[in-house]
Amino acid sequence: MNTILTTQCADDVGLIAKITGLCHQHNLNITRNNEFVDKDAQRFFMRTELSVQPNSEFLTQLEGLLPTGAKVTLHSNEKTKVVLLATKEAHCLGGVLLKQFEQALNIEVLAVIANYPNLAPLAKGFDVPFHVVSHEGLSRAEHDLQVGDLIASYNPDIIGLAKYMRILSPEFVGRFDGKIINIHHSFLPAFIGAKPYHQAFERGVKIIGATAHFVNNELDEGPIIMQDVTHVNHANTAEMMAKMGKDVEKTVFCKALQLASEHKLFINGNRTVVFS
Amino acid sequence: MNTILTTQCADDVGLIAKITGLCHQHNLNITRNNEFVDKDAQRFFMRTELSVQPNSEFLTQLEGLLPTGAKVTLHSNEKTKVVLLATKEAHCLGGVLLKQFEQALNIEVLAVIANYPNLAPLAKGFDVPFHVVSHEGLSRAEHDLQVGDLIASYNPDIIGLAKYMRILSPEFVGRFDGKIINIHHSFLPAFIGAKPYHQAFERGVKIIGATAHFVNNELDEGPIIMQDVTHVNHANTAEMMAKMGKDVEKTVFCKALQLASEHKLFINGNRTVVFS
Amino acid sequence: MNTILTTQCADDVGLIAKITGLCHQHNLNITRNNEFVDKDAQRFFMRTELSVQPNSEFLTQLEGLLPTGAKVTLHSNEKTKVVLLATKEAHCLGGVLLKQFEQALNIEVLAVIANYPNLAPLAKGFDVPFHVVSHEGLSRAEHDLQVGDLIASYNPDIIGLAKYMRILSPEFVGRFDGKIINIHHSFLPAFIGAKPYHQAFERGVKIIGATAHFVNNELDEGPIIMQDVTHVNHANTAEMMAKMGKDVEKTVFCKALQLASEHKLFINGNRTVVFS
Amino acid sequence: MNTILTTQCADDVGLIAKITGLCHQHNLNITRNNEFVDKDAQRFFMRTELSVQPNSEFLTQLEGLLPTGAKVTLHSNEKTKVVLLATKEAHCLGGVLLKQFEQALNIEVLAVIANYPNLAPLAKGFDVPFHVVSHEGLSRAEHDLQVGDLIASYNPDIIGLAKYMRILSPEFVGRFDGKIINIHHSFLPAFIGAKPYHQAFERGVKIIGATAHFVNNELDEGPIIMQDVTHVNHANTAEMMAKMGKDVEKTVFCKALQLASEHKLFINGNRTVVFS
């Protein structure tokens, strides 16, 4: 991968011309470019792959050309740093660790933090540090603070909730605003509450799915990154559906982390822009 | 297609042996057989393809072997008779009529009934009778009675709601119990109320879908027959999503009618058994 | 849809800046932009949606900025003009005509030309002119000339081969270079020769598919536009596979025409660039 | 899972009645049953789930009822024993080991055997014995004999070729006839020879896929078990296609092993019967 420039700002006339014009002045060859304008929100998003790394003045000059409040970032070819949170279920955690091992994802999992010790062998098998921060005897605020401090000590780019079965406090979410990616099951229609696969089975659905999304404080469920589904039938028990659903969760979670690591994800209010 | 025997009854030990044993006695070669037992509901479902048509005594003997209340039916190779109800949207109606024209579905569309005249040219283009029964100036009960009488005059096996944008009265549903197949859009998460594609767009979903289901009076939405989805992205407007959603609706509706015409659909309480 | 500017030329530094800079000068707001550089072939492709129609000088000025041999085109909001060629099979022809009727495709089917009369009722049902040009008693050159002259009289943007079961002469292909879109079945592995679905059945494949491609004279099969597949199983006969394959053909053919009508298709040597 | 009875034999009238009748006599409740008749080959296949384990006389009596040469097997609830062969690529091996760890597959991987040491850490991370049998300095016959003896010492039910990049001798294949499952990439159209993803890229395909199949000596490629694909586009390099292809290979290989472990796979000449 090349150096990636990401730009997001209020929309204006001539933004592409300004940005690519400055690249041209700096002799930066653009090998790939994606942009999107949200007309309703009047927001501009652009991802630009450059074959050469710009010099130190480039970003300052660029900011000078763009509307106030523009957010421009240069991402070098380094791996995206990820801390994964988990509880007891192995599929999403294992899926990411295996992909890292295969060198199929441009990420580095710095650590796994879990509120139970069950998945320690899995992390250790892939030589990734594993920390247990038990919630026993702690208030939610206390536990979130301990976990948050441990995360912060790694300074990750992304925090992946690999089936972390804890409700997060607003303080925790705010501390890592825009960096937390979660995965959960999804159904047509949706089922609220406990044992969703049993509810889906009872309702006789023919499709089950999974949604990866950013976590924020404004919503039950933050901006959706990616969704996928699999077909089920009358002969599938709730247990089989849960197993099939885990496969979809694993796939969708890995792809969401891949998009993040390739700097193709932008949060746009309650939605996302995904350059795939 | 061969003669199809469908059986549904309370579960019991030895049902497959009894049914296939009788077929053997009658020298009926079974070319394909599917069965399913719902263990919770203690219900047995079986679909049996026979290479020869049984004689007149077969069904009586079979009923004598099965638990009280068993429902056994022989379906000859005749086309399934369908009446389609529509309003103004062409995609589901046209999808079925085209498939009939292609001889890709073993159905005969006896008539199209609509509450607006807009789709008359489509039906006429395929040489299918088209009736307008306007709801103007009629109560729901009156309109449903007129439409129901017209349907009844055709004596169809299946009534397909090809985007029929009317709420059906319980009397209408009861009159054609177990024969009405509807299609509607589906989302992850679900959106209630008007303009669902706009809601889906606002929420930033990445998948839109469609559900074909039987209509009954016990539920908001009856037993689900089939579901499918398509992927959307941030660049798709609500209008584009609606267009893409229509494609899925067309496909799912046609497949639901195909399953019905092949006698592969069973209603099992609030769910379906689908031998695909 | 807005005015669409398509650009293809030799790659060079600063092309995006030049094109979007000129748009800026002309006060043309870019609502969507896609570009792709084929690094091996050193070719640049760009599709730009403009909210306003440029004045008459714009294209001349643009050509002056770009490398020699650049191909720039402005596409207004008009429907793409299509002539469809067919033989006896209804599914692809009907699929397109139905989509046109639904207003789901921004195309106008000017005429259907077939070498057999079988599909006349289908075209007439959709009020589209239908011409039979029988190949009986004609050499391939003579038949292709007659068909070609008839096509030319309509001056279409695209010629869609909707299961036109004739081998085209190099003269015919050359006459409509880059404008002919074909659809054919595809398998994993591939099967050459007659009765491909029977071969696929004999081989026990689990997937069948379809490929839409441009027709050219340099290859057995020209640049691929789109492909899709469906799953089959041991219980599907060759006839059932053929029926399922037709559904995929219909879908893929319609989507290829949609991409063409939205000016999202570029031929790049033996490949395509598809901005979807 | 319950006890599974699998039956394959020459087709005959009344086979289902005979088998299910004997189950009935033995008070064996059938919870699920699938059968298929290949009419051309006159072969009968059946998979029967029984809620109770039959006594020792059941199989003998069953064989007495069936045509000569019938193959009937009872599979208890035990895990399917698998030996995996690998070379240097991690994705298929890791995919299966992770699924075993998640308890998502009813298999026990007894050992991994590779001709290079590279994947030892992956196997060890999952606590699975790993053996290197280098082919250096050995003829194919010698190497296959060493590998075969090592496999035989584990007495597995299934040998999974998890990207084992060696051509197998007929002796090796014959020694483990009907037990070897392989995975390889697949394309539309197919590409023979080296660097298939580069060939696919050059050809501009829009779909890449994978095929899981049994290995036999009669064919280039034995009976196909399962196939799947993923969509690619013009912006995907050959390297990206290879990465995406590996994901499909992993998924298809795991599903093929799952089908084997659930006794849903039958070899039928050059094809398979898959009860899914």
Short mmCIF file of N, CA and C in Angstrom, two decimals, chain B residues 2 11-18 20-22 24 27-37 39 49, chain D residues 2 11-18 20-22 24 27-37 39 49:
data_model
loop_
_atom_site.label_atom_id
_atom_site.label_comp_id
_atom_site.label_asym_id
_atom_site.label_seq_id
_atom_site.Cartn_x
_atom_site.Cartn_y
_atom_site.Cartn_z
N ASN B 2 -43.41 -35.16 -11.73
CA ASN B 2 -44.24 -36.33 -11.53
C ASN B 2 -45.44 -35.99 -10.68
N ASP B 11 -46.79 -36.16 14.52
CA ASP B 11 -45.68 -37.09 14.39
C ASP B 11 -45.99 -38.41 15.10
N ASP B 12 -45.42 -39.48 14.59
CA ASP B 12 -45.64 -40.79 15.18
C ASP B 12 -44.47 -41.68 14.75
N VAL B 13 -44.28 -42.77 15.45
CA VAL B 13 -43.22 -43.70 15.07
C VAL B 13 -43.61 -44.45 13.80
N GLY B 14 -42.69 -44.54 12.85
CA GLY B 14 -42.93 -45.39 11.69
C GLY B 14 -43.70 -44.77 10.56
N LEU B 15 -43.87 -43.45 10.57
CA LEU B 15 -44.69 -42.83 9.53
C LEU B 15 -44.07 -43.01 8.14
N ILE B 16 -42.76 -42.80 8.04
CA ILE B 16 -42.13 -42.96 6.73
C ILE B 16 -42.30 -44.40 6.24
N ALA B 17 -42.11 -45.33 7.14
CA ALA B 17 -42.26 -46.75 6.76
C ALA B 17 -43.68 -47.03 6.29
N LYS B 18 -44.66 -46.47 6.98
CA LYS B 18 -46.05 -46.73 6.59
C LYS B 18 -46.35 -46.15 5.20
N THR B 20 -44.21 -45.09 2.76
CA THR B 20 -43.44 -45.67 1.64
C THR B 20 -43.79 -47.15 1.46
N GLY B 21 -44.18 -47.80 2.54
CA GLY B 21 -44.62 -49.20 2.41
C GLY B 21 -45.87 -49.29 1.56
N LEU B 22 -46.82 -48.40 1.78
CA LEU B 22 -48.04 -48.42 0.97
C LEU B 22 -47.71 -48.11 -0.50
N HIS B 24 -45.01 -48.86 -1.97
CA HIS B 24 -44.41 -50.10 -2.46
C HIS B 24 -45.49 -51.12 -2.83
N ASN B 27 -46.98 -50.48 -6.02
CA ASN B 27 -46.00 -50.43 -7.11
C ASN B 27 -45.73 -49.01 -7.60
N LEU B 28 -45.72 -48.07 -6.64
CA LEU B 28 -45.43 -46.68 -6.98
C LEU B 28 -43.94 -46.43 -6.71
N ASN B 29 -43.21 -46.12 -7.73
CA ASN B 29 -41.78 -45.86 -7.55
C ASN B 29 -41.58 -44.44 -7.03
N ILE B 30 -40.87 -44.34 -5.91
CA ILE B 30 -40.58 -43.03 -5.32
C ILE B 30 -39.29 -42.49 -5.94
N THR B 31 -39.40 -41.38 -6.67
CA THR B 31 -38.20 -40.85 -7.31
C THR B 31 -37.52 -39.78 -6.47
N ARG B 32 -38.27 -39.23 -5.53
CA ARG B 32 -37.64 -38.26 -4.64
C ARG B 32 -38.52 -38.13 -3.41
N ASN B 33 -37.89 -37.99 -2.26
CA ASN B 33 -38.66 -37.92 -1.03
C ASN B 33 -37.99 -36.95 -0.08
N ASN B 34 -38.81 -36.08 0.52
CA ASN B 34 -38.30 -35.19 1.57
C ASN B 34 -39.24 -35.26 2.75
N GLU B 35 -38.66 -35.32 3.93
CA GLU B 35 -39.55 -35.24 5.09
C GLU B 35 -38.87 -34.42 6.17
N PHE B 36 -39.69 -33.92 7.05
CA PHE B 36 -39.17 -33.12 8.17
C PHE B 36 -40.08 -33.32 9.36
N VAL B 37 -39.48 -33.48 10.52
CA VAL B 37 -40.23 -33.58 11.76
C VAL B 37 -39.90 -32.38 12.63
N LYS B 39 -39.84 -31.38 16.01
CA LYS B 39 -39.91 -32.13 17.27
C LYS B 39 -40.66 -31.36 18.34
N GLU B 49 -42.26 -37.65 -4.47
CA GLU B 49 -42.48 -37.65 -5.93
C GLU B 49 -42.64 -39.09 -6.38
N ASN D 2 -27.26 -37.23 16.28
CA ASN D 2 -27.70 -38.57 16.62
C ASN D 2 -26.84 -39.59 15.91
N ASP D 11 -30.30 -49.09 -7.20
CA ASP D 11 -31.68 -48.69 -6.95
C ASP D 11 -32.61 -49.90 -7.11
N ASP D 12 -33.70 -49.86 -6.38
CA ASP D 12 -34.69 -50.93 -6.45
C ASP D 12 -36.02 -50.37 -5.95
N VAL D 13 -37.11 -51.04 -6.27
CA VAL D 13 -38.40 -50.58 -5.79
C VAL D 13 -38.52 -50.88 -4.29
N GLY D 14 -39.02 -49.92 -3.53
CA GLY D 14 -39.33 -50.16 -2.12
C GLY D 14 -38.18 -50.06 -1.15
N LEU D 15 -37.07 -49.49 -1.58
CA LEU D 15 -35.91 -49.42 -0.69
C LEU D 15 -36.20 -48.58 0.56
N ILE D 16 -36.83 -47.44 0.37
CA ILE D 16 -37.11 -46.59 1.54
C ILE D 16 -38.03 -47.33 2.50
N ALA D 17 -39.02 -48.00 1.93
CA ALA D 17 -39.96 -48.75 2.77
C ALA D 17 -39.23 -49.85 3.55
N LYS D 18 -38.31 -50.54 2.89
CA LYS D 18 -37.58 -51.62 3.57
C LYS D 18 -36.73 -51.07 4.72
N THR D 20 -36.82 -48.04 6.27
CA THR D 20 -37.55 -47.39 7.37
C THR D 20 -38.45 -48.40 8.09
N GLY D 21 -38.90 -49.40 7.37
CA GLY D 21 -39.68 -50.46 8.02
C GLY D 21 -38.85 -51.21 9.05
N LEU D 22 -37.60 -51.53 8.71
CA LEU D 22 -36.73 -52.20 9.68
C LEU D 22 -36.44 -51.30 10.88
N HIS D 24 -38.45 -49.13 12.05
CA HIS D 24 -39.69 -49.17 12.81
C HIS D 24 -39.74 -50.44 13.68
N ASN D 27 -37.82 -50.19 16.67
CA ASN D 27 -38.19 -49.04 17.50
C ASN D 27 -37.18 -47.89 17.43
N LEU D 28 -36.63 -47.71 16.25
CA LEU D 28 -35.68 -46.62 16.04
C LEU D 28 -36.44 -45.43 15.47
N ASN D 29 -36.49 -44.35 16.19
CA ASN D 29 -37.20 -43.17 15.71
C ASN D 29 -36.31 -42.41 14.71
N ILE D 30 -36.85 -42.18 13.51
CA ILE D 30 -36.12 -41.43 12.48
C ILE D 30 -36.39 -39.95 12.67
N THR D 31 -35.35 -39.19 12.99
CA THR D 31 -35.57 -37.76 13.21
C THR D 31 -35.31 -36.94 11.95
N ARG D 32 -34.58 -37.52 11.01
CA ARG D 32 -34.35 -36.81 9.76
C ARG D 32 -33.92 -37.82 8.72
N ASN D 33 -34.38 -37.64 7.52
CA ASN D 33 -34.06 -38.60 6.47
C ASN D 33 -33.88 -37.88 5.15
N ASN D 34 -32.84 -38.22 4.44
CA ASN D 34 -32.63 -37.70 3.09
C ASN D 34 -32.30 -38.86 2.18
N GLU D 35 -32.90 -38.85 0.99
CA GLU D 35 -32.49 -39.87 0.03
C GLU D 35 -32.43 -39.27 -1.35
N PHE D 36 -31.70 -39.91 -2.21
CA PHE D 36 -31.60 -39.45 -3.59
C PHE D 36 -31.38 -40.66 -4.48
N VAL D 37 -32.08 -40.65 -5.60
CA VAL D 37 -31.90 -41.71 -6.60
C VAL D 37 -31.30 -41.09 -7.86
N LYS D 39 -31.13 -41.63 -11.33
CA LYS D 39 -31.88 -42.51 -12.24
C LYS D 39 -31.00 -43.04 -13.36
N GLU D 49 -31.09 -40.10 10.17
CA GLU D 49 -30.71 -39.79 11.56
C GLU D 49 -31.65 -40.55 12.50
#
